PDB file of C-alpha atoms in Angstrom:
ATOM      1  CA  MET R  26      18.274  19.408 164.423  1.00  0.00           C
ATOM      2  CA  ASP R  27      17.000  16.115 163.104  1.00  0.00           C
ATOM      3  CA  TYR R  28      17.314  15.537 159.372  1.00  0.00           C
ATOM      4  CA  ARG R  29      15.552  13.134 157.040  1.00  0.00           C
ATOM      5  CA  ASP R  30      15.907  11.928 153.457  1.00  0.00           C
ATOM      6  CA  LEU R  31      14.141  13.771 150.674  1.00  0.00           C
ATOM      7  CA  THR R  32      10.909  12.237 149.435  1.00  0.00           C
ATOM      8  CA  GLU R  33      10.481  11.325 145.772  1.00  0.00           C
ATOM      9  CA  GLU R  34       7.944  14.148 145.442  1.00  0.00           C
ATOM     10  CA  GLU R  35      10.424  16.679 146.889  1.00  0.00           C
ATOM     11  CA  ILE R  36      13.130  15.524 144.476  1.00  0.00           C
ATOM     12  CA  VAL R  37      10.752  15.975 141.527  1.00  0.00           C
ATOM     13  CA  ARG R  38       9.817  19.476 142.733  1.00  0.00           C
ATOM     14  CA  LEU R  39      13.484  20.415 143.197  1.00  0.00           C
ATOM     15  CA  GLU R  40      14.291  19.178 139.705  1.00  0.00           C
ATOM     16  CA  ASP R  41      11.310  21.149 138.365  1.00  0.00           C
ATOM     17  CA  ASN R  42      12.854  24.188 140.109  1.00  0.00           C
ATOM     18  CA  GLY R  43      16.067  23.708 138.093  1.00  0.00           C
ATOM     19  CA  CYS R  44      18.004  21.890 140.819  1.00  0.00           C
ATOM     20  CA  TYR R  45      20.497  19.057 140.359  1.00  0.00           C
ATOM     21  CA  ALA R  46      22.211  16.675 142.783  1.00  0.00           C
ATOM     22  CA  GLU R  47      25.253  14.544 142.220  1.00  0.00           C
ATOM     23  CA  ASP R  48      23.404  12.054 144.461  1.00  0.00           C
ATOM     24  CA  TRP R  49      19.979  12.907 145.917  1.00  0.00           C
ATOM     25  CA  THR R  50      20.524  10.362 148.724  1.00  0.00           C
ATOM     26  CA  ASN R  51      23.213  12.692 150.135  1.00  0.00           C
ATOM     27  CA  VAL R  52      20.811  15.631 150.518  1.00  0.00           C
ATOM     28  CA  TYR R  53      19.119  15.697 153.934  1.00  0.00           C
ATOM     29  CA  VAL R  54      16.432  18.102 155.079  1.00  0.00           C
ATOM     30  CA  GLY R  55      14.676  19.312 158.225  1.00  0.00           C
ATOM     31  CA  GLU R  56      11.399  17.627 159.123  1.00  0.00           C
ATOM     32  CA  ASP R  57       9.169  20.477 157.842  1.00  0.00           C
ATOM     33  CA  PHE R  58      11.229  21.155 154.679  1.00  0.00           C
ATOM     34  CA  GLN R  59       9.380  22.411 151.590  1.00  0.00           C
ATOM     35  CA  PRO R  60      11.248  22.764 148.252  1.00  0.00           C
ATOM     36  CA  THR R  61       9.303  25.859 147.165  1.00  0.00           C
ATOM     37  CA  TYR R  62      12.109  28.346 147.855  1.00  0.00           C
ATOM     38  CA  ILE R  63      15.026  26.318 146.465  1.00  0.00           C
ATOM     39  CA  LYS R  64      15.725  27.200 142.812  1.00  0.00           C
ATOM     40  CA  ASN R  65      18.639  26.630 140.447  1.00  0.00           C
ATOM     41  CA  VAL R  66      20.806  24.955 143.080  1.00  0.00           C
ATOM     42  CA  LYS R  67      23.379  22.212 142.488  1.00  0.00           C
ATOM     43  CA  PHE R  68      24.207  19.835 145.351  1.00  0.00           C
ATOM     44  CA  PHE R  69      27.490  17.929 145.729  1.00  0.00           C
ATOM     45  CA  GLY R  70      28.671  15.783 148.630  1.00  0.00           C
ATOM     46  CA  GLU R  71      26.604  15.749 151.810  1.00  0.00           C
ATOM     47  CA  VAL R  72      24.247  18.686 152.127  1.00  0.00           C
ATOM     48  CA  TYR R  73      21.935  19.402 155.063  1.00  0.00           C
ATOM     49  CA  LEU R  74      19.118  21.903 154.619  1.00  0.00           C
ATOM     50  CA  GLY R  75      16.907  23.455 157.255  1.00  0.00           C
ATOM     51  CA  VAL R  76      13.481  24.899 156.559  1.00  0.00           C
ATOM     52  CA  PHE R  77      12.715  28.051 154.592  1.00  0.00           C
ATOM     53  CA  GLU R  78       9.406  29.294 155.933  1.00  0.00           C
ATOM     54  CA  ARG R  79       9.889  32.922 157.019  1.00  0.00           C
ATOM     55  CA  ASN R  80      10.979  36.307 155.834  1.00  0.00           C
ATOM     56  CA  ILE R  81      14.284  37.592 157.151  1.00  0.00           C
ATOM     57  CA  GLU R  82      15.526  41.149 157.479  1.00  0.00           C
ATOM     58  CA  VAL R  83      18.368  41.644 154.989  1.00  0.00           C
ATOM     59  CA  GLU R  84      18.709  45.352 155.681  1.00  0.00           C
ATOM     60  CA  GLU R  85      16.965  47.656 158.098  1.00  0.00           C
ATOM     61  CA  ASP R  86      13.222  47.512 157.312  1.00  0.00           C
ATOM     62  CA  PHE R  87      13.839  45.381 154.191  1.00  0.00           C
ATOM     63  CA  PHE R  88      12.526  41.825 154.473  1.00  0.00           C
ATOM     64  CA  ARG R  89      12.797  38.974 151.968  1.00  0.00           C
ATOM     65  CA  HIS R  90      11.677  35.369 152.041  1.00  0.00           C
ATOM     66  CA  SER R  91      14.315  32.835 153.011  1.00  0.00           C
ATOM     67  CA  GLY R  92      15.507  30.338 150.401  1.00  0.00           C
ATOM     68  CA  ILE R  93      18.408  29.329 148.174  1.00  0.00           C
ATOM     69  CA  TYR R  94      18.662  30.649 144.614  1.00  0.00           C
ATOM     70  CA  ASP R  95      21.368  30.227 141.959  1.00  0.00           C
ATOM     71  CA  ALA R  96      24.005  28.455 144.042  1.00  0.00           C
ATOM     72  CA  VAL R  97      26.316  25.443 144.118  1.00  0.00           C
ATOM     73  CA  LEU R  98      26.620  23.747 147.521  1.00  0.00           C
ATOM     74  CA  ARG R  99      29.173  21.102 148.490  1.00  0.00           C
ATOM     75  CA  ASN R 100      29.416  19.456 151.924  1.00  0.00           C
ATOM     76  CA  VAL R 101      27.496  22.182 153.748  1.00  0.00           C
ATOM     77  CA  THR R 102      24.854  22.566 156.416  1.00  0.00           C
ATOM     78  CA  ILE R 103      22.390  25.415 155.915  1.00  0.00           C
ATOM     79  CA  GLY R 104      20.399  26.512 158.976  1.00  0.00           C
ATOM     80  CA  ASP R 105      16.730  27.420 159.078  1.00  0.00           C
ATOM     81  CA  ASN R 106      15.449  30.481 157.245  1.00  0.00           C
ATOM     82  CA  CYS R 107      18.655  31.519 155.505  1.00  0.00           C
ATOM     83  CA  LEU R 108      18.685  33.479 152.280  1.00  0.00           C
ATOM     84  CA  ILE R 109      21.495  32.458 149.930  1.00  0.00           C
ATOM     85  CA  GLU R 110      21.534  33.787 146.383  1.00  0.00           C
ATOM     86  CA  ASN R 111      23.751  34.478 143.403  1.00  0.00           C
ATOM     87  CA  VAL R 112      26.769  32.376 144.318  1.00  0.00           C
ATOM     88  CA  GLY R 113      29.104  32.705 141.344  1.00  0.00           C
ATOM     89  CA  ASN R 114      31.219  29.609 142.029  1.00  0.00           C
ATOM     90  CA  TYR R 115      30.316  27.556 145.132  1.00  0.00           C
ATOM     91  CA  ILE R 116      30.031  27.252 148.903  1.00  0.00           C
ATOM     92  CA  SER R 117      31.969  24.316 150.360  1.00  0.00           C
ATOM     93  CA  GLY R 118      32.691  22.975 153.837  1.00  0.00           C
ATOM     94  CA  TYR R 119      30.637  25.468 155.843  1.00  0.00           C
ATOM     95  CA  THR R 120      27.970  25.305 158.487  1.00  0.00           C
ATOM     96  CA  ILE R 121      25.809  28.372 157.953  1.00  0.00           C
ATOM     97  CA  GLY R 122      23.735  29.443 160.943  1.00  0.00           C
ATOM     98  CA  GLU R 123      20.034  30.156 160.876  1.00  0.00           C
ATOM     99  CA  GLU R 124      18.720  33.387 159.370  1.00  0.00           C
ATOM    100  CA  SER R 125      22.033  34.136 157.634  1.00  0.00           C
ATOM    101  CA  TYR R 126      22.076  36.194 154.462  1.00  0.00           C
ATOM    102  CA  ILE R 127      24.678  35.488 151.769  1.00  0.00           C
ATOM    103  CA  SER R 128      24.408  37.209 148.398  1.00  0.00           C
ATOM    104  CA  ASN R 129      26.514  37.950 145.328  1.00  0.00           C
ATOM    105  CA  ILE R 130      29.692  36.082 146.282  1.00  0.00           C
ATOM    106  CA  GLY R 131      32.203  34.129 144.210  1.00  0.00           C
ATOM    107  CA  THR R 132      33.473  31.318 146.443  1.00  0.00           C
ATOM    108  CA  LEU R 133      33.090  30.541 150.148  1.00  0.00           C
ATOM    109  CA  SER R 134      35.244  27.517 150.969  1.00  0.00           C
ATOM    110  CA  VAL R 135      36.974  25.881 153.926  1.00  0.00           C
ATOM    111  CA  THR R 136      39.603  23.168 153.707  1.00  0.00           C
ATOM    112  CA  SER R 137      41.556  21.299 156.354  1.00  0.00           C
TER     113      SER R 137
END
């Protein structure tokens, strides 16, 4: 996937959605990225975000819109149309594949 820098408008919208970045120039997004479904997220290190444009099936016959809500991300890549929510501590060092569902966890971390 090709990534690009956030636009000034996207940064303002993310901040309006309660988001924070240690350095916004280290947050990269997919070409068709929209910040609508990213809320209350803190970004540290290099973070790569896909697009969040579809519903995903989180349980049989139960669909929810993809996005990231209430999470801290550090040095991660998030694939297209994932749903990540209610991360108590942080996610660090992971590449998370498209359409993944992660909810109600404490810490998800990888080190060398």
